[in-house]
Short mmCIF file of C-alpha atoms and ligand atoms in Angstrom, two decimals:
data_model
loop_
_atom_site.label_atom_id
_atom_site.label_comp_id
_atom_site.label_asym_id
_atom_site.label_seq_id
_atom_site.Cartn_x
_atom_site.Cartn_y
_atom_site.Cartn_z
CA MET A 548 -64.60 272.29 -5.06
CA SER A 549 -61.62 270.16 -6.19
CA LYS A 550 -61.11 269.89 -10.10
CA LYS A 551 -61.37 266.56 -11.89
CA ILE A 552 -58.30 265.80 -13.49
CA LEU A 553 -57.93 262.34 -15.66
CA VAL A 554 -54.50 261.10 -15.75
CA VAL A 555 -53.80 258.61 -18.59
CA ASN A 556 -50.47 256.35 -18.10
CA THR A 557 -49.05 255.08 -21.61
CA GLY A 558 -45.58 253.97 -20.10
CA GLY A 559 -42.11 255.31 -20.40
CA THR A 560 -39.01 255.50 -17.48
CA ILE A 561 -41.96 257.34 -15.17
CA ALA A 562 -43.38 253.66 -15.07
CA MET A 563 -39.76 252.17 -14.93
CA SER A 564 -37.70 250.64 -12.14
CA VAL A 565 -34.12 250.05 -12.33
CA ASP A 566 -33.17 246.39 -11.35
CA ASP A 567 -29.87 244.90 -9.84
CA SER A 568 -28.13 244.72 -12.88
CA GLU A 569 -28.67 248.54 -13.19
CA GLY A 570 -30.84 247.96 -16.20
CA VAL A 571 -34.28 250.02 -16.51
CA LYS A 572 -37.51 248.34 -17.80
CA PRO A 573 -41.30 248.18 -16.62
CA LEU A 574 -40.96 245.89 -13.50
CA ASP A 575 -43.92 247.45 -11.51
CA ASP A 576 -46.97 247.90 -13.32
CA GLN A 577 -48.42 249.87 -10.27
CA ALA A 578 -44.99 252.37 -10.37
CA VAL A 579 -47.27 255.53 -11.57
CA ASN A 580 -50.55 254.32 -9.30
CA LYS A 581 -48.11 254.77 -6.26
CA ILE A 582 -47.82 258.71 -6.77
CA LEU A 583 -51.87 258.89 -6.60
CA PRO A 584 -51.83 259.61 -2.94
CA PHE A 585 -49.82 262.93 -3.45
CA LEU A 586 -52.07 264.09 -6.34
CA GLU A 587 -55.36 263.87 -4.23
CA LYS A 588 -54.20 267.04 -2.27
CA HIS A 589 -54.34 268.99 -5.82
CA ALA A 590 -57.29 267.43 -7.46
CA ASP A 591 -59.98 264.76 -7.61
CA VAL A 592 -57.94 262.34 -9.66
CA THR A 593 -59.05 259.73 -11.92
CA MET A 594 -56.05 257.28 -13.18
CA LYS A 595 -56.11 255.01 -16.11
CA ASN A 596 -53.19 252.77 -17.10
CA LEU A 597 -53.84 252.70 -20.64
CA LEU A 598 -50.38 251.49 -22.10
CA ASN A 599 -47.35 250.89 -20.87
CA LEU A 600 -45.05 251.22 -23.39
CA PRO A 601 -41.21 252.26 -23.78
CA SER A 602 -41.74 255.36 -25.87
CA PRO A 603 -39.83 254.14 -28.66
CA HIS A 604 -42.47 251.62 -29.18
CA MET A 605 -44.91 254.69 -30.09
CA THR A 606 -46.43 254.70 -33.37
CA PRO A 607 -48.72 257.57 -35.35
CA ALA A 608 -51.01 254.63 -35.19
CA ILE A 609 -51.06 254.59 -31.44
CA MET A 610 -51.04 258.25 -31.00
CA ASN A 611 -54.33 258.18 -32.91
CA GLN A 612 -55.86 255.40 -30.89
CA LEU A 613 -54.72 257.56 -27.67
CA ARG A 614 -56.46 260.20 -29.28
CA LEU A 615 -59.60 258.05 -29.77
CA ASP A 616 -59.58 257.04 -26.33
CA ILE A 617 -59.26 260.22 -24.64
CA GLU A 618 -62.17 261.73 -26.56
CA GLU A 619 -64.15 258.85 -25.74
CA ALA A 620 -63.40 259.16 -22.01
CA PHE A 621 -64.65 262.51 -22.28
CA GLN A 622 -68.03 261.60 -23.61
CA HIS A 623 -68.66 259.21 -20.45
CA ASP A 624 -67.58 261.71 -17.59
CA HIS A 625 -66.84 265.19 -17.24
CA TYR A 626 -63.00 266.14 -16.47
CA ASP A 627 -61.43 269.74 -16.06
CA GLY A 628 -58.11 268.65 -17.25
CA ILE A 629 -56.11 265.96 -18.50
CA VAL A 630 -52.74 264.50 -17.77
CA ILE A 631 -50.97 261.75 -20.14
CA THR A 632 -47.65 260.44 -18.85
CA HIS A 633 -45.35 259.46 -21.57
CA GLY A 634 -41.83 258.14 -22.46
CA THR A 635 -39.41 261.19 -23.04
CA ASP A 636 -37.87 259.72 -25.99
CA THR A 637 -40.92 260.49 -28.42
CA LEU A 638 -43.11 262.96 -25.90
CA GLU A 639 -42.67 265.78 -27.74
CA GLU A 640 -44.23 263.79 -31.20
CA THR A 641 -47.07 262.37 -29.13
CA ALA A 642 -47.58 266.00 -27.48
CA TYR A 643 -47.74 267.44 -31.04
CA PHE A 644 -49.81 264.94 -32.47
CA LEU A 645 -52.41 265.37 -29.54
CA ASP A 646 -52.15 269.42 -30.23
CA LEU A 647 -53.01 268.97 -33.97
CA THR A 648 -55.91 266.58 -33.63
CA LEU A 649 -57.22 266.40 -29.67
CA SER A 650 -60.85 267.71 -29.83
CA VAL A 651 -61.23 268.06 -26.15
CA ASN A 652 -61.46 271.75 -24.56
CA VAL A 653 -59.74 271.40 -21.66
CA PRO A 654 -56.08 271.89 -20.39
CA ILE A 655 -53.91 268.83 -21.76
CA VAL A 656 -50.78 268.13 -20.02
CA VAL A 657 -48.26 265.83 -21.43
CA THR A 658 -45.20 264.58 -18.91
CA GLY A 659 -42.77 261.87 -17.64
CA ALA A 660 -39.45 261.27 -16.30
CA MET A 661 -35.94 261.05 -16.64
CA ARG A 662 -35.20 259.06 -13.79
CA SER A 663 -37.02 255.81 -12.98
CA SER A 664 -39.41 255.29 -10.25
CA ASN A 665 -37.01 253.39 -7.82
CA GLU A 666 -34.38 255.53 -8.64
CA LEU A 667 -32.37 258.27 -6.39
CA GLY A 668 -33.83 261.69 -7.02
CA ALA A 669 -36.52 260.29 -9.36
CA ASP A 670 -38.17 263.25 -10.92
CA GLY A 671 -41.41 261.41 -12.04
CA PRO A 672 -43.62 262.09 -8.83
CA VAL A 673 -42.64 265.77 -9.06
CA ASN A 674 -43.52 266.25 -12.85
CA LEU A 675 -46.91 264.15 -12.09
CA ILE A 676 -47.69 266.68 -9.30
CA SER A 677 -46.73 269.70 -11.03
CA SER A 678 -48.98 268.30 -14.02
CA VAL A 679 -52.14 268.00 -12.05
CA ARG A 680 -51.47 271.06 -10.60
CA VAL A 681 -51.48 272.41 -14.03
CA ALA A 682 -54.20 270.74 -15.56
CA ALA A 683 -56.28 271.88 -12.69
CA ASP A 684 -55.49 275.64 -13.28
CA SER A 685 -57.74 277.66 -15.22
CA ASP A 686 -55.13 279.58 -16.93
CA SER A 687 -54.06 276.64 -18.42
CA LEU A 688 -56.91 276.75 -20.68
CA ASN A 689 -56.57 277.31 -24.41
CA LYS A 690 -52.81 276.89 -24.55
CA GLY A 691 -53.00 273.91 -26.89
CA VAL A 692 -51.22 270.89 -25.49
CA ILE A 693 -48.60 271.66 -23.14
CA VAL A 694 -45.51 269.64 -21.87
CA VAL A 695 -44.80 269.82 -18.06
CA PHE A 696 -41.50 268.90 -16.79
CA ASN A 697 -38.60 270.17 -14.35
CA ASP A 698 -40.94 273.05 -12.95
CA GLU A 699 -41.66 274.41 -16.66
CA ILE A 700 -44.55 274.47 -19.11
CA HIS A 701 -43.67 274.35 -22.73
CA ALA A 702 -46.02 274.63 -25.92
CA ALA A 703 -46.04 271.06 -27.67
CA ARG A 704 -45.03 272.79 -30.88
CA HIS A 705 -42.03 274.02 -29.98
CA VAL A 706 -40.69 271.80 -26.82
CA THR A 707 -38.04 269.42 -27.95
CA LYS A 708 -36.17 266.93 -25.89
CA THR A 709 -32.38 268.39 -25.71
CA HIS A 710 -30.43 266.12 -23.84
CA THR A 711 -30.03 262.14 -23.14
CA SER A 712 -30.18 262.24 -19.50
CA ASN A 713 -30.84 265.62 -17.61
CA VAL A 714 -33.89 266.53 -16.14
CA ALA A 715 -33.82 269.49 -17.45
CA THR A 716 -34.05 267.87 -20.87
CA PHE A 717 -37.27 269.66 -22.54
CA GLN A 718 -36.41 273.25 -24.09
CA SER A 719 -38.22 275.21 -26.61
CA PRO A 720 -35.25 276.61 -28.29
CA GLN A 721 -35.77 280.18 -29.60
CA TYR A 722 -38.92 280.63 -27.64
CA GLY A 723 -38.50 279.21 -24.02
CA PRO A 724 -41.03 277.89 -21.56
CA ILE A 725 -44.52 279.82 -21.58
CA GLY A 726 -44.77 279.28 -17.84
CA THR A 727 -43.06 278.17 -14.88
CA ILE A 728 -44.31 276.13 -11.41
CA ALA A 729 -43.87 277.67 -8.30
CA LYS A 730 -44.29 276.11 -4.68
CA LYS A 731 -47.78 277.60 -4.43
CA SER A 732 -48.64 278.90 -7.74
CA VAL A 733 -48.45 278.20 -11.74
CA GLN A 734 -47.17 281.21 -13.50
CA TYR A 735 -47.60 281.91 -17.57
CA HIS A 736 -45.31 284.47 -18.86
CA HIS A 737 -46.95 284.33 -22.74
CA ALA A 738 -49.33 282.03 -24.72
CA PRO A 739 -49.51 280.22 -28.04
CA LEU A 740 -50.99 282.57 -30.38
CA ASP A 741 -53.27 280.17 -32.13
CA ARG A 742 -53.70 276.31 -32.41
CA GLU A 743 -54.30 274.52 -35.75
CA HIS A 744 -56.92 271.73 -35.40
CA TYR A 745 -57.27 268.97 -37.94
CA ALA A 746 -60.25 266.26 -37.52
CA ILE A 747 -58.75 263.29 -38.80
CA THR A 748 -59.66 259.52 -38.80
CA HIS A 749 -56.60 257.75 -38.88
CA ALA A 750 -52.97 258.31 -38.81
CA ASP A 751 -51.32 255.55 -41.50
CA ALA A 752 -49.62 257.46 -43.86
CA ASN A 753 -45.81 256.67 -44.90
CA VAL A 754 -43.73 259.58 -44.44
CA PRO A 755 -40.19 258.83 -43.99
CA LEU A 756 -37.78 261.62 -42.89
CA ILE A 757 -34.13 262.38 -44.01
CA LYS A 758 -31.50 263.84 -43.07
CA ALA A 759 -29.21 265.74 -45.40
CA VAL A 760 -25.25 265.45 -44.67
CA ALA A 761 -22.38 266.58 -46.73
CA GLY A 762 -21.75 264.39 -49.70
CA MET A 763 -24.66 262.35 -49.27
CA ASP A 764 -25.05 259.44 -51.46
CA PRO A 765 -28.30 259.92 -53.68
CA ALA A 766 -28.52 255.59 -53.38
CA TRP A 767 -30.36 256.09 -49.92
CA LEU A 768 -33.20 258.60 -51.55
CA GLN A 769 -33.58 256.76 -54.78
CA PHE A 770 -34.57 253.68 -52.63
CA LEU A 771 -37.52 255.65 -51.77
CA LEU A 772 -38.64 255.78 -55.52
CA GLU A 773 -39.41 252.04 -55.32
CA GLN A 774 -41.36 252.52 -52.03
CA LYS A 775 -45.02 253.16 -51.46
CA ILE A 776 -44.67 256.55 -49.32
CA ASP A 777 -47.26 259.14 -49.18
CA GLY A 778 -44.61 261.74 -48.19
CA LEU A 779 -41.26 262.82 -47.57
CA VAL A 780 -39.69 265.40 -44.93
CA VAL A 781 -36.21 266.39 -45.63
CA GLU A 782 -34.09 268.32 -42.90
CA ALA A 783 -32.03 270.53 -45.12
CA PHE A 784 -28.92 272.62 -43.91
CA GLY A 785 -29.13 275.87 -42.66
CA LEU A 786 -31.66 278.17 -44.36
CA GLY A 787 -33.14 275.20 -46.51
CA ASN A 788 -30.50 274.20 -48.88
CA LEU A 789 -29.28 270.86 -50.11
CA PRO A 790 -26.19 268.77 -51.81
CA PRO A 791 -26.79 269.08 -55.81
CA ALA A 792 -26.55 264.92 -55.90
CA ILE A 793 -29.98 264.38 -54.44
CA ILE A 794 -31.85 266.84 -56.61
CA PRO A 795 -32.42 264.87 -59.56
CA THR A 796 -34.17 261.89 -57.06
CA LEU A 797 -36.25 264.30 -55.17
CA GLN A 798 -37.40 265.94 -58.52
CA GLN A 799 -38.72 262.43 -59.63
CA LEU A 800 -40.34 261.68 -56.29
CA LEU A 801 -42.20 265.14 -56.87
CA ASP A 802 -42.91 263.99 -60.52
CA LYS A 803 -44.74 260.78 -58.83
CA GLY A 804 -47.06 263.17 -56.46
CA VAL A 805 -45.08 262.57 -53.44
CA PRO A 806 -45.24 265.69 -51.32
CA ILE A 807 -41.63 266.74 -49.92
CA VAL A 808 -41.32 269.11 -46.84
CA LEU A 809 -38.11 270.97 -46.10
CA VAL A 810 -37.45 271.78 -42.94
CA SER A 811 -33.91 272.77 -41.19
CA ARG A 812 -31.23 270.60 -39.34
CA CYS A 813 -30.99 274.28 -37.34
CA TYR A 814 -33.17 273.86 -34.43
CA ASN A 815 -33.56 277.77 -34.39
CA GLY A 816 -34.99 279.50 -37.29
CA GLN A 817 -37.02 278.39 -40.41
CA VAL A 818 -36.25 277.09 -43.93
CA GLN A 819 -36.52 280.16 -46.50
CA ASP A 820 -36.13 280.58 -50.32
CA ILE A 821 -33.00 282.57 -50.81
CA TYR A 822 -29.94 280.76 -51.89
CA ASP A 823 -30.15 280.64 -55.58
CA TYR A 824 -27.21 278.36 -56.26
CA GLU A 825 -27.77 274.59 -57.46
CA GLY A 826 -29.50 272.97 -54.35
CA GLY A 827 -30.25 276.40 -52.82
CA GLY A 828 -33.65 277.14 -51.12
CA ARG A 829 -34.62 279.08 -54.23
CA LYS A 830 -34.49 276.01 -56.34
CA LEU A 831 -35.98 273.82 -53.92
CA LYS A 832 -39.28 276.22 -53.70
CA GLU A 833 -39.54 276.40 -57.65
CA MET A 834 -39.54 272.64 -57.88
CA GLY A 835 -42.63 272.74 -55.63
CA ILE A 836 -41.01 271.80 -52.65
CA ILE A 837 -43.13 272.73 -49.31
CA PHE A 838 -41.16 275.16 -46.75
CA SER A 839 -42.00 274.16 -43.20
CA ASN A 840 -42.31 277.04 -40.76
CA GLY A 841 -39.74 276.25 -38.00
CA LEU A 842 -41.08 272.64 -36.99
CA ASN A 843 -38.58 270.19 -36.41
CA GLY A 844 -38.10 267.06 -38.76
CA GLN A 845 -40.35 264.72 -36.69
CA LYS A 846 -43.21 267.35 -35.83
CA ALA A 847 -43.00 267.85 -39.45
CA ARG A 848 -43.51 264.70 -40.36
CA LEU A 849 -46.74 264.36 -38.12
CA LYS A 850 -48.04 267.50 -39.46
CA LEU A 851 -47.95 266.01 -43.07
CA ILE A 852 -49.18 262.66 -41.86
CA VAL A 853 -52.14 264.75 -40.27
CA THR A 854 -52.77 267.11 -43.46
CA LEU A 855 -52.31 264.71 -45.65
CA GLN A 856 -56.04 263.61 -44.96
CA LYS A 857 -57.15 267.25 -45.96
CA THR A 858 -55.34 267.56 -49.10
CA ARG A 859 -52.51 266.25 -51.12
CA THR A 860 -51.92 269.37 -53.27
CA PHE A 861 -48.60 270.68 -52.92
CA LYS A 862 -49.97 274.42 -52.98
CA GLU A 863 -52.74 273.79 -50.23
CA LEU A 864 -49.95 271.73 -48.47
CA GLN A 865 -47.68 274.67 -48.48
CA GLN A 866 -50.50 277.03 -47.24
CA LEU A 867 -51.10 274.56 -44.20
CA PHE A 868 -47.37 274.57 -43.73
CA ASP A 869 -46.95 278.26 -43.64
CA HIS A 870 -49.21 278.28 -40.64
N1 LIG B 1988 -36.36 255.66 -23.41
C1 LIG B 1988 -37.18 255.95 -22.45
C2 LIG B 1988 -38.66 256.19 -23.09
O1 LIG B 1988 -38.88 256.98 -23.86
C3 LIG B 1988 -37.24 257.30 -21.72
C4 LIG B 1988 -38.15 258.06 -20.71
O2 LIG B 1988 -39.27 257.20 -21.00
O3 LIG B 1988 -37.75 258.82 -20.70
O4 LIG B 1988 -39.81 255.36 -23.07
#
């Protein structure tokens, strides 16, 4: 019997078209629906056009509404899997947010396209067909949210957009894809060990992300002292070290009760408390800065937005970021 798959469209290039002036924008609100006949060979597909957003317009609040809409759809109907189409710019963020928060126990796939629907070599149709095949495959169960793109399957936690235009943009540095899509089969070669789940109600914490650069001006951080922020993520150098000039301001933010999560600008490895000079990781850890576990900055920010609903104590947040 054919599997029942829900496809939820949220927008992005997969739903856009190129016009005569070579501008790409949402011109045809049925662009993704036109792929439907090609999906029906693989599953019994229900398609819902929920949003038509370029993904730079996405926010954590909209991601949370998407989560609620999906959970509600599952209360009314049974589906064996779900596919979400999304713009690629923030796709990894929505995928990871849903990985942390969505309570639906079926394969959940996020996909999109690098080339718009009427461009030569458009990758949207094949990505969507592959995604429906993956969502309908029982081996896709219990893998957390997965991203299907260019014949590869990636874990939401590790995947990131690595190229501005290439169709092979989605990669999982250090880990690689967890599976591949062949002409006739879906093959997994490894799987995430476990999945974190947080029951949340909202996603409106204000958590900026700051990147460390050589000789950075502390004024940018001092500005944050005047703002109402719930937390801060700092992308540090290498193993987790920062310019000494910004340390006093970080200390002031900590003293105000603002949790600070440290990630690395490097896209492989994780921050560690090793260097013991001024601004070095060991000193940052002693100050109470929370060390993340290999997440990139944009995902650590979402994890902080989500976990702040569970606790605001630095120690407990550190335990959650150790996971
Ligand atoms: N800028 C587009 C978006 O993220 C790119 C894409 O969809 O691939 O919506």
